[in-house]
Each structure stands twice: as structure tokens, then as C-alpha cells.
Amino acid sequence: MLRPTLPVAALLIASIAGANASEVSIKTLNSGPGGMMVFDPAFVKIQPGDTVRFVPADKGHNAELIKGMAPEGAVPFKTVVGKEETVTFDKPGLYGIKCAPHYIMGMVGLVQVGDKPDNLEAARAVPQNKMAAKRFEPLFEKVR
């Protein structure tokens, strides 16, 4: 009988765990649901280890973490303007995202990782400009 060595066993476990992860896409749009300069969808709920693919459906957009709107210890990210990129979210909690070139126009989104984010109040307390604050209101209502 063959017995897997420790490194082989670790690879098998990692590949099985990775097989359960999923990927969702968020488009960056000049116009879409919710108005001008939006993420579509603007709110997604995923599980730890899942990936978000940021798709620049309209050029000139990026996606980046809003400072203070992530669980403690989360790794900040910033995608390149106009380039499709993926981000894996490992830590449970809420992540506020923005398009840096269009943040002033309220181009923001919210990613909920896991079932019960502990940083809801901290994320709500992060100061936003008027347009971003208005767009975040209904997104925070979706958090369960």
C-alpha cells in the first residue's frame, strides 16, 4: 500500500480546499444600475478564500480598498486602471472598495466576506464624500 508523504498530503488538502473557493465578477461601468460611474454589482457576499474578478467593462476604472474599511490584518489592494484583475479575500469582514479616478462621483462598492462581519460599525464610521456616503447607505443595509 502506498502512503502519501507529508508534502504530497499537504498539496492534496490544499487543492481540495481550493476547489471549494468560488469567483464572482464585478464590472466597472460608466453607466449602469444605480447611475453613472458604478460597480456592477455594487454589493457582493462571498466566503473566505473566494476571489473577486474586477472587470473593466468601460476603461478608465480601477478597484482599490478604502482605508479603514477592511477587517484588521487584511491586505490592501489596488488594481491597475483599465486592467482586469482578481483579488482573493481571505479574512472575514466588510471591505469597502472605490474606483480612485471616480470616487468623487461616488463610485464605491462593498464586499462582505463570511456571514457575520465584525467590522460593520467601523466600516460605517469611515468618513466618505457626499456621493460615496449616499451610495454606501443601501449597501450597508444588505449586510446580514
JSON list of C-alpha atoms in Angstrom, two decimals:
[
{"chain": "A", "resi": 1, "resn": "MET", "atom": "CA", "xyz": [0.00, 0.00, 0.00]},
{"chain": "A", "resi": 2, "resn": "LEU", "atom": "CA", "xyz": [1.30, 3.45, -0.90]},
{"chain": "A", "resi": 3, "resn": "ARG", "atom": "CA", "xyz": [1.22, 6.14, 1.74]},
{"chain": "A", "resi": 4, "resn": "PRO", "atom": "CA", "xyz": [1.41, 9.77, 0.68]},
{"chain": "A", "resi": 5, "resn": "THR", "atom": "CA", "xyz": [4.33, 11.71, 2.02]},
{"chain": "A", "resi": 6, "resn": "LEU", "atom": "CA", "xyz": [3.66, 14.80, 4.12]},
{"chain": "A", "resi": 7, "resn": "PRO", "atom": "CA", "xyz": [4.28, 17.29, 1.24]},
{"chain": "A", "resi": 8, "resn": "VAL", "atom": "CA", "xyz": [2.03, 15.29, -1.11]},
{"chain": "A", "resi": 9, "resn": "ALA", "atom": "CA", "xyz": [-0.70, 15.09, 1.54]},
{"chain": "A", "resi": 10, "resn": "ALA", "atom": "CA", "xyz": [-0.46, 18.86, 2.13]},
{"chain": "A", "resi": 11, "resn": "LEU", "atom": "CA", "xyz": [-0.83, 19.52, -1.60]},
{"chain": "A", "resi": 12, "resn": "LEU", "atom": "CA", "xyz": [-3.87, 17.27, -1.76]},
{"chain": "A", "resi": 13, "resn": "ILE", "atom": "CA", "xyz": [-5.52, 19.05, 1.17]},
{"chain": "A", "resi": 14, "resn": "ALA", "atom": "CA", "xyz": [-4.73, 22.48, -0.33]},
{"chain": "A", "resi": 15, "resn": "SER", "atom": "CA", "xyz": [-6.16, 21.50, -3.71]},
{"chain": "A", "resi": 16, "resn": "ILE", "atom": "CA", "xyz": [-9.35, 20.16, -2.10]},
{"chain": "A", "resi": 17, "resn": "ALA", "atom": "CA", "xyz": [-9.75, 23.37, -0.05]},
{"chain": "A", "resi": 18, "resn": "GLY", "atom": "CA", "xyz": [-9.12, 25.48, -3.15]},
{"chain": "A", "resi": 19, "resn": "ALA", "atom": "CA", "xyz": [-11.72, 23.52, -5.08]},
{"chain": "A", "resi": 20, "resn": "ASN", "atom": "CA", "xyz": [-14.41, 24.90, -2.75]},
{"chain": "A", "resi": 21, "resn": "ALA", "atom": "CA", "xyz": [-13.46, 28.53, -3.42]},
{"chain": "A", "resi": 22, "resn": "SER", "atom": "CA", "xyz": [-15.51, 30.43, -5.97]},
{"chain": "A", "resi": 23, "resn": "GLU", "atom": "CA", "xyz": [-15.11, 33.53, -8.08]},
{"chain": "A", "resi": 24, "resn": "VAL", "atom": "CA", "xyz": [-17.52, 36.39, -8.72]},
{"chain": "A", "resi": 25, "resn": "SER", "atom": "CA", "xyz": [-17.13, 39.21, -11.22]},
{"chain": "A", "resi": 26, "resn": "ILE", "atom": "CA", "xyz": [-17.70, 42.89, -10.60]},
{"chain": "A", "resi": 27, "resn": "LYS", "atom": "CA", "xyz": [-17.81, 45.14, -13.65]},
{"chain": "A", "resi": 28, "resn": "THR", "atom": "CA", "xyz": [-16.66, 48.75, -13.62]},
{"chain": "A", "resi": 29, "resn": "LEU", "atom": "CA", "xyz": [-19.10, 50.82, -15.66]},
{"chain": "A", "resi": 30, "resn": "ASN", "atom": "CA", "xyz": [-19.52, 54.40, -16.80]},
{"chain": "A", "resi": 31, "resn": "SER", "atom": "CA", "xyz": [-23.28, 53.90, -16.55]},
{"chain": "A", "resi": 32, "resn": "GLY", "atom": "CA", "xyz": [-25.29, 51.06, -15.09]},
{"chain": "A", "resi": 33, "resn": "PRO", "atom": "CA", "xyz": [-27.56, 50.05, -12.21]},
{"chain": "A", "resi": 34, "resn": "GLY", "atom": "CA", "xyz": [-27.52, 52.89, -9.73]},
{"chain": "A", "resi": 35, "resn": "GLY", "atom": "CA", "xyz": [-26.45, 55.62, -12.14]},
{"chain": "A", "resi": 36, "resn": "MET", "atom": "CA", "xyz": [-23.18, 56.92, -13.52]},
{"chain": "A", "resi": 37, "resn": "MET", "atom": "CA", "xyz": [-19.78, 55.51, -12.54]},
{"chain": "A", "resi": 38, "resn": "VAL", "atom": "CA", "xyz": [-20.73, 52.29, -10.76]},
{"chain": "A", "resi": 39, "resn": "PHE", "atom": "CA", "xyz": [-19.55, 48.85, -9.79]},
{"chain": "A", "resi": 40, "resn": "ASP", "atom": "CA", "xyz": [-21.96, 46.15, -11.01]},
{"chain": "A", "resi": 41, "resn": "PRO", "atom": "CA", "xyz": [-22.88, 44.60, -8.70]},
{"chain": "A", "resi": 42, "resn": "ALA", "atom": "CA", "xyz": [-22.05, 47.17, -6.04]},
{"chain": "A", "resi": 43, "resn": "PHE", "atom": "CA", "xyz": [-22.54, 44.61, -3.24]},
{"chain": "A", "resi": 44, "resn": "VAL", "atom": "CA", "xyz": [-21.36, 41.01, -3.18]},
{"chain": "A", "resi": 45, "resn": "LYS", "atom": "CA", "xyz": [-21.33, 38.43, -0.42]},
{"chain": "A", "resi": 46, "resn": "ILE", "atom": "CA", "xyz": [-18.63, 35.78, -0.65]},
{"chain": "A", "resi": 47, "resn": "GLN", "atom": "CA", "xyz": [-16.87, 33.32, 1.64]},
{"chain": "A", "resi": 48, "resn": "PRO", "atom": "CA", "xyz": [-13.27, 33.45, 2.90]},
{"chain": "A", "resi": 49, "resn": "GLY", "atom": "CA", "xyz": [-10.91, 32.25, 0.18]},
{"chain": "A", "resi": 50, "resn": "ASP", "atom": "CA", "xyz": [-13.22, 33.37, -2.65]},
{"chain": "A", "resi": 51, "resn": "THR", "atom": "CA", "xyz": [-11.98, 35.62, -5.42]},
{"chain": "A", "resi": 52, "resn": "VAL", "atom": "CA", "xyz": [-13.44, 38.75, -6.98]},
{"chain": "A", "resi": 53, "resn": "ARG", "atom": "CA", "xyz": [-12.59, 39.46, -10.61]},
{"chain": "A", "resi": 54, "resn": "PHE", "atom": "CA", "xyz": [-12.71, 43.19, -11.32]},
{"chain": "A", "resi": 55, "resn": "VAL", "atom": "CA", "xyz": [-13.68, 43.57, -14.98]},
{"chain": "A", "resi": 56, "resn": "PRO", "atom": "CA", "xyz": [-13.14, 46.99, -16.60]},
{"chain": "A", "resi": 57, "resn": "ALA", "atom": "CA", "xyz": [-16.20, 46.82, -18.89]},
{"chain": "A", "resi": 58, "resn": "ASP", "atom": "CA", "xyz": [-15.61, 50.53, -19.50]},
{"chain": "A", "resi": 59, "resn": "LYS", "atom": "CA", "xyz": [-11.99, 51.69, -19.48]},
{"chain": "A", "resi": 60, "resn": "GLY", "atom": "CA", "xyz": [-10.60, 54.25, -17.04]},
{"chain": "A", "resi": 61, "resn": "HIS", "atom": "CA", "xyz": [-11.58, 52.48, -13.82]},
{"chain": "A", "resi": 62, "resn": "ASN", "atom": "CA", "xyz": [-9.81, 50.59, -11.07]},
{"chain": "A", "resi": 63, "resn": "ALA", "atom": "CA", "xyz": [-10.75, 48.98, -7.77]},
{"chain": "A", "resi": 64, "resn": "GLU", "atom": "CA", "xyz": [-8.96, 49.57, -4.51]},
{"chain": "A", "resi": 65, "resn": "LEU", "atom": "CA", "xyz": [-9.52, 49.14, -0.82]},
{"chain": "A", "resi": 66, "resn": "ILE", "atom": "CA", "xyz": [-10.80, 52.18, 1.07]},
{"chain": "A", "resi": 67, "resn": "LYS", "atom": "CA", "xyz": [-8.51, 52.83, 4.02]},
{"chain": "A", "resi": 68, "resn": "GLY", "atom": "CA", "xyz": [-10.20, 51.78, 7.28]},
{"chain": "A", "resi": 69, "resn": "MET", "atom": "CA", "xyz": [-12.90, 49.74, 5.54]},
{"chain": "A", "resi": 70, "resn": "ALA", "atom": "CA", "xyz": [-11.48, 46.25, 5.96]},
{"chain": "A", "resi": 71, "resn": "PRO", "atom": "CA", "xyz": [-11.07, 43.73, 8.75]},
{"chain": "A", "resi": 72, "resn": "GLU", "atom": "CA", "xyz": [-7.96, 44.08, 10.87]},
{"chain": "A", "resi": 73, "resn": "GLY", "atom": "CA", "xyz": [-4.96, 42.45, 9.21]},
{"chain": "A", "resi": 74, "resn": "ALA", "atom": "CA", "xyz": [-6.48, 42.43, 5.71]},
{"chain": "A", "resi": 75, "resn": "VAL", "atom": "CA", "xyz": [-4.00, 43.03, 2.92]},
{"chain": "A", "resi": 76, "resn": "PRO", "atom": "CA", "xyz": [-4.73, 46.27, 1.00]},
{"chain": "A", "resi": 77, "resn": "PHE", "atom": "CA", "xyz": [-5.14, 46.00, -2.76]},
{"chain": "A", "resi": 78, "resn": "LYS", "atom": "CA", "xyz": [-5.21, 48.37, -5.73]},
{"chain": "A", "resi": 79, "resn": "THR", "atom": "CA", "xyz": [-5.85, 47.21, -9.27]},
{"chain": "A", "resi": 80, "resn": "VAL", "atom": "CA", "xyz": [-4.35, 48.90, -12.33]},
{"chain": "A", "resi": 81, "resn": "VAL", "atom": "CA", "xyz": [-6.66, 51.32, -14.18]},
{"chain": "A", "resi": 82, "resn": "GLY", "atom": "CA", "xyz": [-8.25, 49.59, -17.17]},
{"chain": "A", "resi": 83, "resn": "LYS", "atom": "CA", "xyz": [-6.79, 46.15, -16.37]},
{"chain": "A", "resi": 84, "resn": "GLU", "atom": "CA", "xyz": [-8.83, 43.08, -15.41]},
{"chain": "A", "resi": 85, "resn": "GLU", "atom": "CA", "xyz": [-7.50, 41.68, -12.14]},
{"chain": "A", "resi": 86, "resn": "THR", "atom": "CA", "xyz": [-8.52, 39.29, -9.39]},
{"chain": "A", "resi": 87, "resn": "VAL", "atom": "CA", "xyz": [-8.36, 39.71, -5.63]},
{"chain": "A", "resi": 88, "resn": "THR", "atom": "CA", "xyz": [-8.72, 36.84, -3.15]},
{"chain": "A", "resi": 89, "resn": "PHE", "atom": "CA", "xyz": [-10.42, 37.73, 0.13]},
{"chain": "A", "resi": 90, "resn": "ASP", "atom": "CA", "xyz": [-9.19, 35.52, 2.97]},
{"chain": "A", "resi": 91, "resn": "LYS", "atom": "CA", "xyz": [-10.29, 37.40, 6.11]},
{"chain": "A", "resi": 92, "resn": "PRO", "atom": "CA", "xyz": [-13.98, 37.57, 7.07]},
{"chain": "A", "resi": 93, "resn": "GLY", "atom": "CA", "xyz": [-15.46, 41.07, 7.29]},
{"chain": "A", "resi": 94, "resn": "LEU", "atom": "CA", "xyz": [-16.54, 44.03, 5.20]},
{"chain": "A", "resi": 95, "resn": "TYR", "atom": "CA", "xyz": [-14.33, 45.58, 2.54]},
{"chain": "A", "resi": 96, "resn": "GLY", "atom": "CA", "xyz": [-15.16, 48.99, 1.11]},
{"chain": "A", "resi": 97, "resn": "ILE", "atom": "CA", "xyz": [-13.90, 49.46, -2.43]},
{"chain": "A", "resi": 98, "resn": "LYS", "atom": "CA", "xyz": [-13.61, 52.51, -4.64]},
{"chain": "A", "resi": 99, "resn": "CYS", "atom": "CA", "xyz": [-12.57, 53.50, -8.12]},
{"chain": "A", "resi": 100, "resn": "ALA", "atom": "CA", "xyz": [-9.89, 56.10, -7.37]},
{"chain": "A", "resi": 101, "resn": "PRO", "atom": "CA", "xyz": [-10.47, 58.18, -10.54]},
{"chain": "A", "resi": 102, "resn": "HIS", "atom": "CA", "xyz": [-14.25, 58.33, -9.90]},
{"chain": "A", "resi": 103, "resn": "TYR", "atom": "CA", "xyz": [-14.54, 58.19, -6.12]},
{"chain": "A", "resi": 104, "resn": "ILE", "atom": "CA", "xyz": [-15.57, 61.87, -6.08]},
{"chain": "A", "resi": 105, "resn": "MET", "atom": "CA", "xyz": [-18.58, 60.77, -8.18]},
{"chain": "A", "resi": 106, "resn": "GLY", "atom": "CA", "xyz": [-19.49, 58.09, -5.64]},
{"chain": "A", "resi": 107, "resn": "MET", "atom": "CA", "xyz": [-18.05, 55.05, -7.41]},
{"chain": "A", "resi": 108, "resn": "VAL", "atom": "CA", "xyz": [-17.91, 52.68, -4.43]},
{"chain": "A", "resi": 109, "resn": "GLY", "atom": "CA", "xyz": [-18.84, 49.11, -3.59]},
{"chain": "A", "resi": 110, "resn": "LEU", "atom": "CA", "xyz": [-18.98, 46.73, -0.66]},
{"chain": "A", "resi": 111, "resn": "VAL", "atom": "CA", "xyz": [-17.72, 43.15, -0.37]},
{"chain": "A", "resi": 112, "resn": "GLN", "atom": "CA", "xyz": [-18.98, 41.07, 2.55]},
{"chain": "A", "resi": 113, "resn": "VAL", "atom": "CA", "xyz": [-16.74, 38.11, 3.30]},
{"chain": "A", "resi": 114, "resn": "GLY", "atom": "CA", "xyz": [-18.34, 35.50, 5.53]},
{"chain": "A", "resi": 115, "resn": "ASP", "atom": "CA", "xyz": [-21.64, 35.51, 7.36]},
{"chain": "A", "resi": 116, "resn": "LYS", "atom": "CA", "xyz": [-21.17, 37.91, 10.28]},
{"chain": "A", "resi": 117, "resn": "PRO", "atom": "CA", "xyz": [-18.78, 40.80, 9.70]},
{"chain": "A", "resi": 118, "resn": "ASP", "atom": "CA", "xyz": [-17.37, 42.18, 12.98]},
{"chain": "A", "resi": 119, "resn": "ASN", "atom": "CA", "xyz": [-16.26, 45.45, 11.38]},
{"chain": "A", "resi": 120, "resn": "LEU", "atom": "CA", "xyz": [-19.68, 46.78, 10.27]},
{"chain": "A", "resi": 121, "resn": "GLU", "atom": "CA", "xyz": [-19.71, 49.73, 12.65]},
{"chain": "A", "resi": 122, "resn": "ALA", "atom": "CA", "xyz": [-16.05, 50.55, 11.96]},
{"chain": "A", "resi": 123, "resn": "ALA", "atom": "CA", "xyz": [-16.72, 50.49, 8.20]},
{"chain": "A", "resi": 124, "resn": "ARG", "atom": "CA", "xyz": [-19.78, 52.72, 8.60]},
{"chain": "A", "resi": 125, "resn": "ALA", "atom": "CA", "xyz": [-17.72, 55.20, 10.64]},
{"chain": "A", "resi": 126, "resn": "VAL", "atom": "CA", "xyz": [-15.13, 55.81, 7.90]},
{"chain": "A", "resi": 127, "resn": "PRO", "atom": "CA", "xyz": [-15.72, 59.35, 6.55]},
{"chain": "A", "resi": 128, "resn": "GLN", "atom": "CA", "xyz": [-16.84, 59.49, 2.90]},
{"chain": "A", "resi": 129, "resn": "ASN", "atom": "CA", "xyz": [-17.57, 62.28, 0.47]},
{"chain": "A", "resi": 130, "resn": "LYS", "atom": "CA", "xyz": [-21.25, 63.14, -0.05]},
{"chain": "A", "resi": 131, "resn": "MET", "atom": "CA", "xyz": [-21.80, 60.96, -3.15]},
{"chain": "A", "resi": 132, "resn": "ALA", "atom": "CA", "xyz": [-19.95, 57.95, -1.73]},
{"chain": "A", "resi": 133, "resn": "ALA", "atom": "CA", "xyz": [-21.82, 58.19, 1.59]},
{"chain": "A", "resi": 134, "resn": "LYS", "atom": "CA", "xyz": [-25.14, 58.26, -0.28]},
{"chain": "A", "resi": 135, "resn": "ARG", "atom": "CA", "xyz": [-24.23, 55.18, -2.31]},
{"chain": "A", "resi": 136, "resn": "PHE", "atom": "CA", "xyz": [-22.96, 53.26, 0.72]},
{"chain": "A", "resi": 137, "resn": "GLU", "atom": "CA", "xyz": [-26.27, 53.66, 2.63]},
{"chain": "A", "resi": 138, "resn": "PRO", "atom": "CA", "xyz": [-28.22, 50.97, 0.71]},
{"chain": "A", "resi": 139, "resn": "LEU", "atom": "CA", "xyz": [-25.14, 48.73, 0.53]},
{"chain": "A", "resi": 140, "resn": "PHE", "atom": "CA", "xyz": [-24.79, 48.65, 4.32]},
{"chain": "A", "resi": 141, "resn": "GLU", "atom": "CA", "xyz": [-28.49, 47.70, 4.52]},
{"chain": "A", "resi": 142, "resn": "LYS", "atom": "CA", "xyz": [-27.69, 44.49, 2.60]},
{"chain": "A", "resi": 143, "resn": "VAL", "atom": "CA", "xyz": [-25.23, 43.30, 5.26]},
{"chain": "A", "resi": 144, "resn": "ARG", "atom": "CA", "xyz": [-26.75, 40.46, 7.29]}
]
